[in-house]
Amino acid sequence: MMRRVFLINGTLVFDPDEHSLRPVQGHDGRAVVIHTPASECLLKLLEHNNQVLTQKFLFEEVWEKHGSVVTTNTLYQNIASIRKGLKSAGLAEDIIKTMPKMGFKSIAVLRIGVPEDFLSDSETQPEVFTNIPVSMVENKKTPGRFAHFISSKWSFLFAGLLAVLCWGMLVINLIKEDSFYKNYSYIGLVNGCELYSSYPGVDTSTNSFVAMNKRYPLVCNMGSVVYMTINRLQEGSSVQLCNKKIEIRDAHCKSYFFKRGAYEQ
């Protein structure tokens, strides 16, 4: 199956498989990578270009179908990431419009095709940067005094070390951006669980968790962390129970979703 990409306003190419935004020309093919939920939101907006997509639709298509439940604030953070990525990739126009009390809409001029339709072979495998403005990226031209070093055998070792360093930084940035829970409030130790909540109110969060845990007990071992999302819009709550903080690379988590009526009297 051919990989589908979107040419936006004749300026840059969005590749949903790579989650990347790549200028067509003028920036040496460098790409901006946006994290997965933001990329999926952008894909839905472009697939329904010039149509208003409701918050409910985006919640269902981007998160709920994968078993996650998030807050409205998370959605707005992802829309902001899309706008930032588009601007960093070189798009001057704001193609994502907020429709008050309705949702969001893309107003892009689109062409759909495969990467080869819009990018040359040399541009289809770019060096990848994560949400870094183009002005901050080092120019690829090699100074004359450095030419001999570049052509020597030592350049291969240097290039390898640099590639490992860049990849490490990319992974760190993606992990940081993909964490939905970095802004959650620490509530405290509740029923043996270290509790973080999307709602900053200690009493409300504690009471909700206690009521939920009373009906459906969660077993927290030493070091366990619970991330609770109180989703008032959809009348329910979700819980991530992890054996350690979710930002730790080898953390293991289980997801639970509770309809409000299932645990509240």
CSV table of N, CA and C in Angstrom, one decimal, residues 8-138:
chain,number,residue,atom,x,y,z
A,8,ILE,N,0.3,20.8,2.0
A,8,ILE,CA,-0.4,21.8,2.6
A,8,ILE,C,0.0,23.2,2.1
A,9,ASN,N,-1.0,23.9,1.5
A,9,ASN,CA,-0.8,25.2,0.9
A,9,ASN,C,0.4,25.3,0.0
A,10,GLY,N,0.8,24.2,-0.6
A,10,GLY,CA,1.9,24.2,-1.6
A,10,GLY,C,3.2,24.5,-0.9
A,11,THR,N,3.3,24.4,0.4
A,11,THR,CA,4.5,24.8,1.2
A,11,THR,C,5.2,23.7,1.9
A,12,LEU,N,4.4,22.8,2.5
A,12,LEU,CA,5.0,21.7,3.3
A,12,LEU,C,4.2,20.4,3.1
A,13,VAL,N,4.9,19.3,3.4
A,13,VAL,CA,4.2,18.0,3.3
A,13,VAL,C,4.1,17.4,4.6
A,14,PHE,N,2.8,16.9,4.9
A,14,PHE,CA,2.5,16.2,6.2
A,14,PHE,C,2.5,14.7,5.9
A,15,ASP,N,3.4,14.0,6.6
A,15,ASP,CA,3.4,12.5,6.4
A,15,ASP,C,2.8,11.9,7.7
A,16,PRO,N,1.6,11.4,7.7
A,16,PRO,CA,1.0,10.9,9.0
A,16,PRO,C,1.7,9.6,9.5
A,17,ASP,N,2.3,8.9,8.6
A,17,ASP,CA,3.0,7.7,9.0
A,17,ASP,C,4.3,8.0,9.9
A,18,GLU,N,5.0,9.1,9.4
A,18,GLU,CA,6.2,9.5,10.2
A,18,GLU,C,5.9,10.6,11.2
A,19,HIS,N,4.6,11.1,11.2
A,19,HIS,CA,4.2,12.2,12.1
A,19,HIS,C,5.1,13.4,11.8
A,20,SER,N,5.4,13.7,10.5
A,20,SER,CA,6.4,14.7,10.2
A,20,SER,C,5.8,15.8,9.3
A,21,LEU,N,6.3,17.0,9.4
A,21,LEU,CA,6.0,18.1,8.6
A,21,LEU,C,7.3,18.6,7.9
A,22,ARG,N,7.3,18.5,6.6
A,22,ARG,CA,8.6,18.7,5.9
A,22,ARG,C,8.4,19.8,4.8
A,23,PRO,N,9.2,20.9,4.8
A,23,PRO,CA,9.1,21.9,3.8
A,23,PRO,C,9.4,21.3,2.4
A,24,VAL,N,8.7,21.8,1.4
A,24,VAL,CA,8.9,21.3,0.0
A,24,VAL,C,10.3,21.8,-0.5
A,25,GLN,N,10.6,23.0,-0.2
A,25,GLN,CA,11.9,23.6,-0.7
A,25,GLN,C,12.3,24.7,0.2
A,26,GLY,N,13.6,25.0,0.1
A,26,GLY,CA,14.1,26.1,0.8
A,26,GLY,C,14.7,25.8,2.2
A,27,HIS,N,14.5,24.6,2.7
A,27,HIS,CA,15.0,24.3,4.0
A,27,HIS,C,15.8,22.9,4.0
A,28,ASP,N,16.3,22.6,2.9
A,28,ASP,CA,17.1,21.4,2.8
A,28,ASP,C,16.4,20.1,3.2
A,29,GLY,N,15.1,20.1,3.1
A,29,GLY,CA,14.3,18.9,3.4
A,29,GLY,C,14.2,18.5,4.9
A,30,ARG,N,14.6,19.4,5.7
A,30,ARG,CA,14.6,19.1,7.2
A,30,ARG,C,13.1,19.0,7.6
A,31,ALA,N,12.9,18.1,8.6
A,31,ALA,CA,11.5,17.8,9.0
A,31,ALA,C,11.3,18.2,10.5
A,32,VAL,N,10.0,18.5,10.8
A,32,VAL,CA,9.6,18.8,12.2
A,32,VAL,C,8.7,17.6,12.5
A,33,VAL,N,9.0,16.9,13.6
A,33,VAL,CA,8.2,15.8,14.1
A,33,VAL,C,7.3,16.2,15.2
A,34,ILE,N,6.0,15.9,15.1
A,34,ILE,CA,5.0,16.2,16.2
A,34,ILE,C,4.6,14.9,16.8
A,35,HIS,N,4.3,14.9,18.1
A,35,HIS,CA,4.0,13.7,18.8
A,35,HIS,C,2.7,13.1,18.3
A,36,THR,N,2.5,11.8,18.6
A,36,THR,CA,1.5,11.0,17.9
A,36,THR,C,0.1,11.5,18.0
A,37,PRO,N,-0.4,11.9,19.2
A,37,PRO,CA,-1.8,12.3,19.3
A,37,PRO,C,-2.0,13.6,18.5
A,38,ALA,N,-1.0,14.5,18.5
A,38,ALA,CA,-1.2,15.7,17.7
A,38,ALA,C,-1.2,15.4,16.2
A,39,SER,N,-0.4,14.4,15.8
A,39,SER,CA,-0.4,14.0,14.4
A,39,SER,C,-1.7,13.4,14.0
A,40,GLU,N,-2.3,12.6,14.9
A,40,GLU,CA,-3.6,12.0,14.6
A,40,GLU,C,-4.7,13.1,14.5
A,41,CYS,N,-4.6,14.1,15.4
A,41,CYS,CA,-5.6,15.2,15.3
A,41,CYS,C,-5.5,15.9,14.0
A,42,LEU,N,-4.2,16.2,13.6
A,42,LEU,CA,-4.0,16.9,12.3
A,42,LEU,C,-4.5,16.1,11.1
A,43,LEU,N,-4.3,14.7,11.2
A,43,LEU,CA,-4.8,13.9,10.1
A,43,LEU,C,-6.3,13.9,10.0
A,44,LYS,N,-7.0,13.9,11.1
A,44,LYS,CA,-8.5,13.9,11.0
A,44,LYS,C,-8.9,15.3,10.5
A,45,LEU,N,-8.3,16.4,10.9
A,45,LEU,CA,-8.7,17.7,10.4
A,45,LEU,C,-8.5,17.8,8.9
A,46,LEU,N,-7.3,17.3,8.4
A,46,LEU,CA,-7.1,17.3,7.0
A,46,LEU,C,-8.0,16.4,6.2
A,47,GLU,N,-8.3,15.2,6.7
A,47,GLU,CA,-9.2,14.3,6.1
A,47,GLU,C,-10.6,14.9,5.9
A,48,HIS,N,-11.0,15.8,6.9
A,48,HIS,CA,-12.3,16.5,6.8
A,48,HIS,C,-12.1,18.0,6.6
A,49,ASN,N,-11.2,18.3,5.7
A,49,ASN,CA,-10.8,19.7,5.5
A,49,ASN,C,-12.1,20.6,5.2
A,50,ASN,N,-12.1,21.8,5.8
A,50,ASN,CA,-13.2,22.7,5.7
A,50,ASN,C,-14.5,22.2,6.4
A,51,GLN,N,-14.4,21.2,7.2
A,51,GLN,CA,-15.5,20.8,8.0
A,51,GLN,C,-15.2,21.0,9.5
A,52,VAL,N,-16.2,21.3,10.3
A,52,VAL,CA,-16.0,21.5,11.7
A,52,VAL,C,-16.0,20.1,12.4
A,53,LEU,N,-14.9,19.8,13.1
A,53,LEU,CA,-14.9,18.6,13.9
A,53,LEU,C,-15.1,18.9,15.4
A,54,THR,N,-16.0,18.3,16.0
A,54,THR,CA,-16.4,18.5,17.4
A,54,THR,C,-15.3,17.9,18.3
A,55,GLN,N,-15.3,18.4,19.5
A,55,GLN,CA,-14.4,17.9,20.5
A,55,GLN,C,-14.7,16.4,20.7
A,56,LYS,N,-16.0,16.1,20.8
A,56,LYS,CA,-16.4,14.7,21.0
A,56,LYS,C,-15.8,13.8,19.9
A,57,PHE,N,-15.9,14.2,18.6
A,57,PHE,CA,-15.4,13.4,17.5
A,57,PHE,C,-13.9,13.2,17.7
A,58,LEU,N,-13.1,14.2,18.0
A,58,LEU,CA,-11.7,14.1,18.2
A,58,LEU,C,-11.3,13.2,19.4
A,59,PHE,N,-12.1,13.3,20.5
A,59,PHE,CA,-11.9,12.5,21.6
A,59,PHE,C,-12.0,11.0,21.2
A,60,GLU,N,-13.1,10.7,20.5
A,60,GLU,CA,-13.4,9.3,20.1
A,60,GLU,C,-12.3,8.8,19.1
A,61,GLU,N,-12.0,9.6,18.1
A,61,GLU,CA,-11.1,9.1,17.0
A,61,GLU,C,-9.6,9.0,17.4
A,62,VAL,N,-9.2,9.9,18.3
A,62,VAL,CA,-7.8,10.0,18.6
A,62,VAL,C,-7.4,9.2,19.9
A,63,TRP,N,-8.3,9.3,20.9
A,63,TRP,CA,-8.0,8.7,22.2
A,63,TRP,C,-8.8,7.5,22.6
A,64,GLU,N,-10.2,7.6,22.5
A,64,GLU,CA,-11.0,6.6,23.1
A,64,GLU,C,-10.9,5.2,22.3
A,65,LYS,N,-10.7,5.3,21.0
A,65,LYS,CA,-10.6,4.1,20.2
A,65,LYS,C,-9.3,3.3,20.6
A,66,HIS,N,-8.4,4.0,21.3
A,66,HIS,CA,-7.2,3.3,21.7
A,66,HIS,C,-7.2,3.0,23.3
A,67,GLY,N,-8.4,3.3,23.9
A,67,GLY,CA,-8.5,3.0,25.3
A,67,GLY,C,-8.2,4.1,26.2
A,68,SER,N,-7.9,5.3,25.7
A,68,SER,CA,-7.5,6.4,26.6
A,68,SER,C,-8.7,7.4,26.7
A,69,VAL,N,-8.8,8.0,27.9
A,69,VAL,CA,-9.7,9.1,28.1
A,69,VAL,C,-9.0,10.3,28.6
A,70,VAL,N,-9.1,11.5,28.0
A,70,VAL,CA,-8.3,12.6,28.4
A,70,VAL,C,-9.3,13.8,28.5
A,71,THR,N,-8.7,14.9,29.0
A,71,THR,CA,-9.5,16.1,29.3
A,71,THR,C,-9.5,17.0,28.1
A,72,THR,N,-10.4,18.0,28.2
A,72,THR,CA,-10.4,19.1,27.1
A,72,THR,C,-9.1,19.8,27.0
A,73,ASN,N,-8.5,20.0,28.2
A,73,ASN,CA,-7.2,20.7,28.2
A,73,ASN,C,-6.1,20.0,27.4
A,74,THR,N,-6.2,18.6,27.4
A,74,THR,CA,-5.2,17.8,26.6
A,74,THR,C,-5.5,18.1,25.1
A,75,LEU,N,-6.7,18.1,24.7
A,75,LEU,CA,-7.0,18.4,23.3
A,75,LEU,C,-6.5,19.7,22.9
A,76,TYR,N,-6.7,20.7,23.7
A,76,TYR,CA,-6.2,22.1,23.3
A,76,TYR,C,-4.7,22.1,23.3
A,77,GLN,N,-4.0,21.3,24.2
A,77,GLN,CA,-2.6,21.3,24.1
A,77,GLN,C,-2.1,20.7,22.8
A,78,ASN,N,-2.8,19.7,22.3
A,78,ASN,CA,-2.4,19.0,21.1
A,78,ASN,C,-2.7,19.9,19.9
A,79,ILE,N,-3.7,20.7,19.9
A,79,ILE,CA,-4.0,21.7,18.8
A,79,ILE,C,-2.9,22.7,18.8
A,80,ALA,N,-2.4,23.1,20.0
A,80,ALA,CA,-1.3,24.1,20.1
A,80,ALA,C,-0.1,23.5,19.5
A,81,SER,N,0.2,22.2,19.8
A,81,SER,CA,1.4,21.5,19.2
A,81,SER,C,1.3,21.5,17.7
A,82,ILE,N,0.1,21.3,17.2
A,82,ILE,CA,0.0,21.3,15.7
A,82,ILE,C,0.4,22.6,15.1
A,83,ARG,N,-0.2,23.7,15.7
A,83,ARG,CA,0.1,25.0,15.2
A,83,ARG,C,1.6,25.3,15.3
A,84,LYS,N,2.2,25.0,16.4
A,84,LYS,CA,3.6,25.2,16.6
A,84,LYS,C,4.5,24.4,15.6
A,85,GLY,N,4.1,23.2,15.3
A,85,GLY,CA,4.8,22.4,14.4
A,85,GLY,C,4.7,22.9,13.0
A,86,LEU,N,3.5,23.4,12.6
A,86,LEU,CA,3.3,23.9,11.2
A,86,LEU,C,4.1,25.2,11.1
A,87,LYS,N,4.1,26.0,12.1
A,87,LYS,CA,4.9,27.3,12.0
A,87,LYS,C,6.4,27.0,11.9
A,88,SER,N,6.9,26.0,12.8
A,88,SER,CA,8.3,25.7,12.8
A,88,SER,C,8.7,25.1,11.4
A,89,ALA,N,7.8,24.4,10.8
A,89,ALA,CA,8.1,23.8,9.5
A,89,ALA,C,8.1,24.8,8.3
A,90,GLY,N,7.6,26.0,8.6
A,90,GLY,CA,7.7,27.1,7.6
A,90,GLY,C,6.4,27.5,7.0
A,91,LEU,N,5.3,27.1,7.6
A,91,LEU,CA,3.9,27.5,7.1
A,91,LEU,C,3.6,28.8,7.8
A,92,ALA,N,3.4,29.9,7.0
A,92,ALA,CA,3.0,31.2,7.5
A,92,ALA,C,1.6,31.3,8.0
A,93,GLU,N,0.7,30.7,7.2
A,93,GLU,CA,-0.7,30.8,7.5
A,93,GLU,C,-1.2,29.9,8.7
A,94,ASP,N,-2.2,30.4,9.4
A,94,ASP,CA,-2.8,29.6,10.4
A,94,ASP,C,-4.0,28.8,9.8
A,95,ILE,N,-3.8,27.5,9.5
A,95,ILE,CA,-4.8,26.8,8.9
A,95,ILE,C,-5.8,26.0,9.8
A,96,ILE,N,-5.4,26.1,11.1
A,96,ILE,CA,-6.3,25.4,12.1
A,96,ILE,C,-7.1,26.5,12.8
A,97,LYS,N,-8.4,26.5,12.6
A,97,LYS,CA,-9.3,27.5,13.2
A,97,LYS,C,-10.1,26.9,14.4
A,98,THR,N,-10.1,27.7,15.5
A,98,THR,CA,-11.0,27.3,16.6
A,98,THR,C,-12.4,27.9,16.4
A,99,MET,N,-13.4,27.0,16.4
A,99,MET,CA,-14.8,27.4,16.2
A,99,MET,C,-15.5,27.5,17.5
A,100,PRO,N,-15.7,28.6,18.1
A,100,PRO,CA,-16.2,28.7,19.5
A,100,PRO,C,-17.5,27.9,19.6
A,101,LYS,N,-17.5,27.1,20.7
A,101,LYS,CA,-18.7,26.2,21.1
A,101,LYS,C,-19.0,25.2,20.0
A,102,MET,N,-18.1,25.0,19.1
A,102,MET,CA,-18.4,24.0,18.0
A,102,MET,C,-17.2,23.0,17.9
A,103,GLY,N,-16.0,23.4,17.8
A,103,GLY,CA,-14.9,22.5,17.6
A,103,GLY,C,-13.7,23.2,16.9
A,104,PHE,N,-13.1,22.4,15.9
A,104,PHE,CA,-12.0,22.9,15.2
A,104,PHE,C,-12.2,22.6,13.7
A,105,LYS,N,-11.5,23.4,12.8
A,105,LYS,CA,-11.6,23.2,11.4
A,105,LYS,C,-10.3,23.5,10.7
A,106,SER,N,-10.0,22.7,9.7
A,106,SER,CA,-8.8,23.0,8.9
A,106,SER,C,-9.3,23.7,7.6
A,107,ILE,N,-8.6,24.8,7.2
A,107,ILE,CA,-8.9,25.5,6.1
A,107,ILE,C,-7.8,25.5,5.1
A,108,ALA,N,-7.1,24.4,5.0
A,108,ALA,CA,-5.9,24.3,4.1
A,108,ALA,C,-6.2,24.1,2.7
A,109,VAL,N,-5.3,24.5,1.8
A,109,VAL,CA,-5.4,24.2,0.4
A,109,VAL,C,-4.6,22.9,0.2
A,110,LEU,N,-5.2,21.8,-0.1
A,110,LEU,CA,-4.6,20.5,0.0
A,110,LEU,C,-4.4,19.8,-1.4
A,111,ARG,N,-3.4,19.0,-1.5
A,111,ARG,CA,-3.2,18.0,-2.5
A,111,ARG,C,-2.7,16.7,-1.8
A,112,ILE,N,-3.3,15.6,-2.2
A,112,ILE,CA,-2.9,14.3,-1.6
A,112,ILE,C,-2.2,13.5,-2.6
A,113,GLY,N,-1.1,12.8,-2.2
A,113,GLY,CA,-0.4,12.0,-3.1
A,113,GLY,C,0.6,11.1,-2.3
A,114,VAL,N,1.7,10.7,-2.9
A,114,VAL,CA,2.8,10.0,-2.3
A,114,VAL,C,4.0,10.9,-2.2
A,115,PRO,N,4.9,10.6,-1.3
A,115,PRO,CA,6.1,11.5,-1.1
A,115,PRO,C,6.8,11.9,-2.4
A,116,GLU,N,6.9,10.9,-3.3
A,116,GLU,CA,7.6,11.2,-4.6
A,116,GLU,C,6.9,12.3,-5.4
A,117,ASP,N,5.6,12.5,-5.2
A,117,ASP,CA,4.9,13.5,-5.9
A,117,ASP,C,5.4,14.9,-5.6
A,118,PHE,N,5.8,15.1,-4.3
A,118,PHE,CA,6.1,16.5,-3.9
A,118,PHE,C,7.5,16.7,-3.4
A,119,LEU,N,8.3,15.6,-3.2
A,119,LEU,CA,9.7,15.7,-2.7
A,119,LEU,C,10.6,15.0,-3.6
A,120,SER,N,11.8,15.5,-3.8
A,120,SER,CA,12.8,14.8,-4.6
A,120,SER,C,13.4,13.7,-3.7
A,121,ASP,N,14.1,12.7,-4.4
A,121,ASP,CA,14.7,11.6,-3.7
A,121,ASP,C,15.6,12.1,-2.5
A,122,SER,N,16.3,13.2,-2.8
A,122,SER,CA,17.3,13.6,-1.7
A,122,SER,C,16.5,14.2,-0.5
A,123,GLU,N,15.2,14.5,-0.7
A,123,GLU,CA,14.5,15.2,0.4
A,123,GLU,C,13.6,14.2,1.2
A,124,THR,N,13.5,13.0,0.6
A,124,THR,CA,12.6,12.0,1.3
A,124,THR,C,13.2,11.4,2.5
A,125,GLN,N,14.5,11.5,2.7
A,125,GLN,CA,15.1,10.9,3.9
A,125,GLN,C,15.9,12.0,4.6
A,126,PRO,N,15.2,13.0,5.3
A,126,PRO,CA,15.9,14.1,5.9
A,126,PRO,C,16.4,13.8,7.2
A,127,GLU,N,17.3,14.7,7.7
A,127,GLU,CA,17.6,14.7,9.1
A,127,GLU,C,16.4,15.2,9.9
A,128,VAL,N,16.1,14.6,11.0
A,128,VAL,CA,14.9,14.8,11.7
A,128,VAL,C,15.1,15.6,13.0
A,129,PHE,N,14.3,16.7,13.2
A,129,PHE,CA,14.4,17.5,14.4
A,129,PHE,C,13.0,17.5,15.0
A,130,THR,N,12.8,17.6,16.3
A,130,THR,CA,11.5,17.6,16.9
A,130,THR,C,11.2,19.0,17.4
A,131,ASN,N,10.2,19.6,16.6
A,131,ASN,CA,9.7,20.9,17.0
A,131,ASN,C,10.8,22.0,17.3
A,132,ILE,N,11.8,22.0,16.4
A,132,ILE,CA,12.9,23.0,16.5
A,132,ILE,C,12.8,23.9,15.4
A,133,PRO,N,12.7,25.2,15.6
A,133,PRO,CA,12.6,26.2,14.5
A,133,PRO,C,13.8,26.0,13.6
A,134,VAL,N,13.5,26.2,12.3
A,134,VAL,CA,14.5,26.0,11.3
A,134,VAL,C,15.8,26.9,11.5
A,135,SER,N,15.5,28.1,12.0
A,135,SER,CA,16.7,29.0,12.2
A,135,SER,C,17.7,28.5,13.3
A,136,MET,N,17.2,27.5,14.1
A,136,MET,CA,18.1,27.0,15.1
A,136,MET,C,18.9,25.8,14.6
A,137,VAL,N,18.7,25.3,13.4
A,137,VAL,CA,19.3,24.1,12.9
A,137,VAL,C,20.6,24.5,12.2
A,138,GLU,N,21.7,23.7,12.4
A,138,GLU,CA,23.0,24.1,11.8
A,138,GLU,C,22.9,23.9,10.3
